[in-house]
Amino acid sequence: MRVLRTIVQTLFLAGVVAVMIRGAMGLTASTCETYCPFAGFVALYSLLRYKTYTCAMNELHVALFVSLVALTFVTKKSFCSWVCPLGTVQEWIGKAGRKVFGRYVRPPIAVDRILLNLKYVVLVLVLGLTWTVWQGHLGFRAYDPFYIIFTGFQGHETLWFSIFIGIGVLVAAFFVPMVWCRYLCPLSAVMDPMSRAGFLRLRRNPGLCTDCGICDEACPHGIPVATADEVTARNCTNCLECVEVCPEKGALELTLFGK
Amino acid sequence: MKKVIVIPAAILLLILVAFATMGAYRVPTLVVEFVEKRPAVVASVEYTVDGLTCRGKSRGFAGMISGVEGIVSLTTYVRSNTAIVEYDPTLTDPVEIETAFEGPIVHEDEDEEYFPFKAKK
Ligand code: SF4
Ligand code: SF4
């Protein structure tokens, strides 16, 4: 499972790096943003209200966003742990941090609960600013680590502080697993309600589970798998790290539509 | 754990669907009418233009062709880098319009950016 996921992640990461290199060589006008479904979500407003696109938003962004909605309804936030290159990079950095510290470092639960809601604030801010101050322009680029990092810190909207955001997210991911995805990513906020409904989800078999709690520790999102009958948590990305480490075969299984 | 295959299969399928359906409809990025009264005869020409990738650049493109006498309207579609120009065929022609947007840059002001463009042949 982990091998399959790593292959898929590597392919998407390689794809976005290839676009970045081709862009730097002047071989393409495309950037990582060309394939970003969040732009499709932002575009819905102008599309429905003005029947036009603004900035660089276009039909591909919207199609990718619609696909993301379908994917999330079926497989929860698998986009984050199988597709998104920023998720991949944070995951790998987080694993390096886990090796160094011997475990994932997590904020206290009360703090974590508050931080978990920050991404909704970010989402409202991004939408509000895009359709007022930024007048339909994707001004979020300057703050978006995906754009900042995968344009090689060279994107035409990368400002001086963008560099700090990009590097800051990468460094923070070493100490707090999936820090951007978990607390700040506006696309993650959009996916949350759909992810809760996600049809492909993990079920714990209490008859086989020994309550060892190893799965809880392995989850980069700090989801309490060991006490759940079914993992419905909105943050579950179906990365299956918990299944990977579970010593009891069959204690954790994926179910589709409850089967 | 065979169900894990649902994830990459769904990802692949939905990406293919996205790319297959993105051309199913077309929504403009910029529509500019250059004249108040349309001439009796209007012709149109479609260009695929390198660098026509956003609304700002579409506005720059509009700026570059705005000086050509006989230009009626411009509609751009950035996904396909397409510009559709309507013009009065008694006053101008596609070659003159192309020459205008391929430069040289005619003027700049603080609100508009102007870029040299290149029609894809
Ligand atoms: S619960 Fe399991 S599958 Fe879900 S995010 Fe945590 S480790 Fe990944
Ligand atoms: S790792 Fe497996 S056995 Fe241990 S608590 Fe989690 S599900 Fe139960």
Coordinates of N, CA and C in Angstrom, one line a residue, chain A residues 7-128:
Chain A
I7 N 4.5 5.7 -5.1 CA 4.7 5.9 -6.5 C 3.8 7.0 -7.1
V8 N 2.5 6.9 -6.6 CA 1.6 8.0 -7.1 C 2.0 9.4 -6.7
Q9 N 2.4 9.5 -5.4 CA 2.9 10.8 -4.9 C 4.1 11.3 -5.8
T10 N 5.0 10.4 -6.0 CA 6.2 10.7 -6.7 C 5.9 11.2 -8.1
L11 N 5.0 10.5 -8.7 CA 4.6 10.9 -10.1 C 4.1 12.3 -10.2
F12 N 3.2 12.6 -9.2 CA 2.6 14.0 -9.2 C 3.7 15.0 -8.8
L13 N 4.5 14.7 -7.9 CA 5.6 15.6 -7.5 C 6.5 15.9 -8.7
A14 N 6.9 14.8 -9.4 CA 7.8 14.9 -10.5 C 7.1 15.7 -11.6
G15 N 5.8 15.6 -11.8 CA 5.1 16.3 -12.8 C 5.2 17.8 -12.5
V16 N 4.9 18.2 -11.3 CA 4.9 19.6 -11.0 C 6.3 20.2 -11.0
V17 N 7.3 19.4 -10.6 CA 8.7 19.8 -10.7 C 9.1 20.0 -12.2
A18 N 8.6 19.1 -13.0 CA 8.9 19.2 -14.5 C 8.3 20.5 -15.0
V19 N 7.1 20.8 -14.6 CA 6.5 22.1 -15.1 C 7.3 23.3 -14.6
M20 N 7.8 23.2 -13.4 CA 8.6 24.3 -12.8 C 9.9 24.5 -13.6
I21 N 10.5 23.4 -13.9 CA 11.8 23.5 -14.6 C 11.6 24.0 -16.1
R22 N 10.5 23.4 -16.7 CA 10.2 23.9 -18.1 C 9.9 25.4 -18.1
G23 N 9.2 25.8 -17.0 CA 8.8 27.2 -16.9 C 10.1 28.1 -16.8
A24 N 11.0 27.6 -15.9 CA 12.2 28.4 -15.7 C 13.1 28.4 -16.9
M25 N 13.0 27.4 -17.8 CA 13.7 27.4 -19.0 C 13.0 28.1 -20.2
G26 N 11.8 28.7 -19.8 CA 11.1 29.4 -20.8 C 10.4 28.5 -21.9
L27 N 10.2 27.2 -21.5 CA 9.6 26.3 -22.5 C 8.1 26.2 -22.4
T28 N 7.6 26.7 -21.3 CA 6.1 26.7 -21.1 C 5.6 27.9 -20.3
A29 N 4.4 28.4 -20.6 CA 3.9 29.5 -19.8 C 3.1 28.9 -18.6
S30 N 3.0 27.6 -18.6 CA 2.2 26.9 -17.5 C 3.0 27.0 -16.2
T31 N 2.3 27.0 -15.1 CA 3.0 26.9 -13.8 C 2.2 25.9 -13.0
C32 N 2.6 25.6 -11.8 CA 1.9 24.6 -10.9 C 0.4 25.1 -10.8
E33 N 0.2 26.4 -10.8 CA -1.2 26.9 -10.7 C -2.1 26.5 -11.8
T34 N -1.5 26.2 -13.0 CA -2.3 25.8 -14.1 C -3.2 24.6 -13.8
Y35 N -2.7 23.8 -12.8 CA -3.3 22.5 -12.5 C -3.9 22.5 -11.1
C36 N -4.1 23.7 -10.5 CA -4.6 23.8 -9.1 C -6.1 23.9 -9.0
P37 N -6.7 22.9 -8.4 CA -8.2 22.9 -8.3 C -8.8 24.0 -7.5
F38 N -7.9 24.6 -6.6 CA -8.5 25.6 -5.7 C -8.8 26.9 -6.6
A39 N -8.1 27.1 -7.7 CA -8.4 28.2 -8.6 C -9.8 28.0 -9.2
G40 N -10.1 26.7 -9.4 CA -11.5 26.4 -9.9 C -12.6 26.7 -8.9
F41 N -12.3 26.5 -7.7 CA -13.3 26.8 -6.6 C -13.5 28.3 -6.6
V42 N -12.3 29.1 -6.6 CA -12.4 30.5 -6.5 C -13.2 31.1 -7.8
A43 N -12.9 30.4 -8.9 CA -13.5 30.9 -10.2 C -15.1 30.8 -10.2
L44 N -15.6 29.9 -9.4 CA -17.0 29.6 -9.4 C -17.8 30.9 -9.2
Y45 N -17.3 31.8 -8.4 CA -18.0 33.1 -8.1 C -18.2 33.9 -9.4
S46 N -17.1 34.2 -10.1 CA -17.2 35.0 -11.3 C -17.9 34.3 -12.4
L47 N -17.8 33.0 -12.4 CA -18.5 32.2 -13.4 C -20.0 32.3 -13.2
L48 N -20.4 32.1 -12.0 CA -21.9 32.1 -11.8 C -22.4 33.6 -11.8
R49 N -21.6 34.5 -11.3 CA -22.2 35.9 -11.2 C -22.0 36.7 -12.4
Y50 N -20.8 36.6 -13.1 CA -20.6 37.4 -14.2 C -20.5 36.7 -15.6
K51 N -20.6 35.3 -15.5 CA -20.4 34.5 -16.7 C -19.1 34.8 -17.4
T52 N -18.1 34.9 -16.6 CA -16.7 35.2 -17.2 C -15.7 34.6 -16.2
Y53 N -14.5 34.5 -16.6 CA -13.4 34.2 -15.7 C -12.5 35.4 -15.5
T54 N -11.9 35.4 -14.4 CA -11.0 36.5 -14.1 C -9.6 35.9 -13.9
C55 N -8.6 36.8 -14.0 CA -7.2 36.4 -13.7 C -6.8 35.3 -14.7
A56 N -6.2 34.2 -14.2 CA -5.8 33.1 -15.1 C -6.7 32.0 -15.0
M57 N -7.8 32.1 -14.2 CA -8.8 31.0 -14.0 C -9.4 30.6 -15.3
N58 N -9.7 29.3 -15.5 CA -10.3 28.9 -16.7 C -11.0 27.5 -16.5
E59 N -11.5 27.0 -17.6 CA -12.3 25.8 -17.6 C -11.5 24.6 -17.0
L60 N -10.2 24.5 -17.2 CA -9.5 23.4 -16.6 C -9.5 23.4 -15.1
H61 N -9.3 24.6 -14.5 CA -9.4 24.7 -13.1 C -10.7 24.2 -12.5
V62 N -11.8 24.7 -13.2 CA -13.1 24.3 -12.7 C -13.3 22.8 -12.9
A63 N -12.9 22.2 -14.0 CA -13.0 20.8 -14.2 C -12.3 20.0 -13.2
L64 N -11.1 20.5 -12.8 CA -10.3 19.8 -11.8 C -10.9 19.9 -10.5
F65 N -11.6 21.1 -10.2 CA -12.2 21.2 -8.9 C -13.4 20.3 -8.8
V66 N -14.2 20.2 -9.9 CA -15.4 19.3 -9.9 C -14.9 17.8 -9.7
S67 N -13.8 17.5 -10.3 CA -13.2 16.1 -10.1 C -12.8 15.9 -8.7
L68 N -12.2 17.0 -8.1 CA -11.8 16.9 -6.7 C -13.0 16.7 -5.8
V69 N -14.1 17.3 -6.0 CA -15.3 17.1 -5.2 C -15.7 15.7 -5.3
A70 N -15.8 15.1 -6.5 CA -16.2 13.7 -6.7 C -15.2 12.8 -6.0
L71 N -13.9 13.1 -6.1 CA -12.9 12.3 -5.5 C -13.0 12.3 -4.0
T72 N -13.3 13.5 -3.4 CA -13.4 13.6 -2.0 C -14.6 12.9 -1.4
F73 N -15.7 12.9 -2.2 CA -16.9 12.2 -1.8 C -16.7 10.7 -1.8
V74 N -15.9 10.3 -2.7 CA -15.6 8.8 -2.8 C -14.5 8.4 -1.8
T75 N -13.4 9.1 -1.8 CA -12.2 8.6 -1.1 C -11.7 9.6 0.0
K76 N -12.6 10.4 0.6 CA -12.2 11.4 1.6 C -11.1 12.3 1.0
K77 N -10.2 12.8 1.9 CA -9.2 13.7 1.4 C -8.0 13.0 0.8
S78 N -8.2 12.0 0.0 CA -7.0 11.2 -0.5 C -6.2 12.2 -1.4
F79 N -6.8 13.2 -1.9 CA -6.1 14.2 -2.7 C -4.8 14.7 -2.0
C80 N -5.0 14.9 -0.6 CA -3.9 15.5 0.1 C -2.7 14.5 0.3
S81 N -3.0 13.2 0.4 CA -1.9 12.3 0.7 C -1.6 11.4 -0.5
W82 N -2.2 11.6 -1.6 CA -1.9 10.8 -2.8 C -1.5 11.8 -4.0
V83 N -2.0 13.0 -4.0 CA -1.9 13.8 -5.2 C -1.1 15.1 -4.9
C84 N -1.5 15.8 -3.9 CA -1.0 17.2 -3.7 C 0.5 17.2 -3.4
P85 N 1.3 17.8 -4.3 CA 2.8 17.8 -4.1 C 3.2 18.5 -2.8
L86 N 2.4 19.5 -2.4 CA 2.7 20.2 -1.1 C 2.5 19.2 0.1
G87 N 1.4 18.4 0.0 CA 1.2 17.4 1.0 C 2.3 16.4 1.0
T88 N 2.7 16.0 -0.1 CA 3.8 15.0 -0.2 C 5.1 15.5 0.5
V89 N 5.5 16.7 0.1 CA 6.7 17.3 0.6 C 6.6 17.4 2.2
Q90 N 5.4 17.9 2.6 CA 5.3 18.0 4.1 C 5.3 16.7 4.8
E91 N 4.7 15.7 4.1 CA 4.7 14.4 4.7 C 6.1 13.8 4.9
W92 N 6.9 14.0 3.8 CA 8.2 13.4 3.9 C 9.1 14.2 4.9
I93 N 8.9 15.5 4.9 CA 9.7 16.3 5.9 C 9.2 15.9 7.3
G94 N 7.9 15.7 7.5 CA 7.3 15.3 8.8 C 7.9 14.0 9.3
K95 N 8.1 13.1 8.3 CA 8.6 11.7 8.7 C 10.1 11.9 9.1
A96 N 10.8 12.8 8.4 CA 12.2 13.0 8.8 C 12.2 13.5 10.3
G97 N 11.2 14.5 10.6 CA 11.1 15.0 11.9 C 10.8 13.9 12.9
R98 N 9.9 13.0 12.5 CA 9.5 11.9 13.4 C 10.7 11.0 13.7
K99 N 11.5 10.8 12.7 CA 12.8 10.0 13.0 C 13.7 10.7 14.0
V100 N 13.8 12.0 13.8 CA 14.7 12.7 14.7 C 14.2 12.7 16.2
F101 N 12.8 13.0 16.3 CA 12.2 13.2 17.6 C 11.7 11.9 18.2
G102 N 11.7 10.8 17.3 CA 11.2 9.5 17.8 C 9.7 9.4 17.8
R103 N 9.0 10.5 17.5 CA 7.5 10.4 17.4 C 7.1 11.7 16.8
Y104 N 5.8 11.8 16.4 CA 5.3 13.0 15.9 C 5.1 14.0 17.0
V105 N 5.6 15.2 16.8 CA 5.3 16.2 17.9 C 4.0 16.9 17.5
R106 N 3.1 17.0 18.5 CA 1.8 17.5 18.2 C 1.5 18.6 19.3
P107 N 0.8 19.7 18.9 CA 0.4 20.7 19.9 C -0.6 20.1 20.9
P108 N -0.7 20.7 22.0 CA -1.7 20.2 23.0 C -3.1 20.1 22.4
I109 N -3.9 19.2 22.8 CA -5.2 19.0 22.1 C -6.1 20.3 22.1
A110 N -6.1 21.0 23.2 CA -6.9 22.3 23.2 C -6.4 23.3 22.1
V111 N -5.1 23.4 22.0 CA -4.5 24.3 21.0 C -4.8 23.8 19.6
D112 N -4.6 22.5 19.5 CA -4.9 21.8 18.2 C -6.3 22.1 17.7
R113 N -7.2 22.0 18.6 CA -8.7 22.2 18.2 C -8.9 23.6 17.7
I114 N -8.2 24.5 18.3 CA -8.4 25.9 17.9 C -7.7 26.1 16.5
L115 N -6.5 25.6 16.4 CA -5.7 25.7 15.2 C -6.5 25.1 14.0
L116 N -7.2 24.0 14.3 CA -7.9 23.2 13.2 C -8.9 24.1 12.5
N117 N -9.4 25.1 13.2 CA -10.4 26.0 12.5 C -9.8 27.2 11.8
L118 N -8.5 27.3 11.9 CA -7.8 28.5 11.2 C -8.0 28.4 9.7
K119 N -8.1 27.2 9.2 CA -8.2 27.1 7.7 C -9.5 27.7 7.2
Y120 N -10.5 27.7 8.0 CA -11.8 28.3 7.6 C -11.7 29.8 7.5
V121 N -10.9 30.3 8.5 CA -10.7 31.8 8.5 C -9.9 32.1 7.2
V122 N -8.8 31.3 6.9 CA -8.0 31.6 5.7 C -8.9 31.5 4.5
L123 N -9.8 30.5 4.4 CA -10.7 30.4 3.2 C -11.6 31.6 3.1
V124 N -12.2 32.1 4.2 CA -13.1 33.2 4.1 C -12.3 34.5 3.7
L125 N -11.1 34.6 4.2 CA -10.2 35.7 3.9 C -9.8 35.7 2.4
V126 N -9.4 34.5 1.9 CA -9.0 34.4 0.5 C -10.1 34.8 -0.4
L127 N -11.3 34.2 -0.2 CA -12.5 34.5 -1.0 C -12.9 36.0 -0.9
G128 N -12.9 36.5 0.3 CA -13.3 37.9 0.5 C -12.4 38.8 -0.2

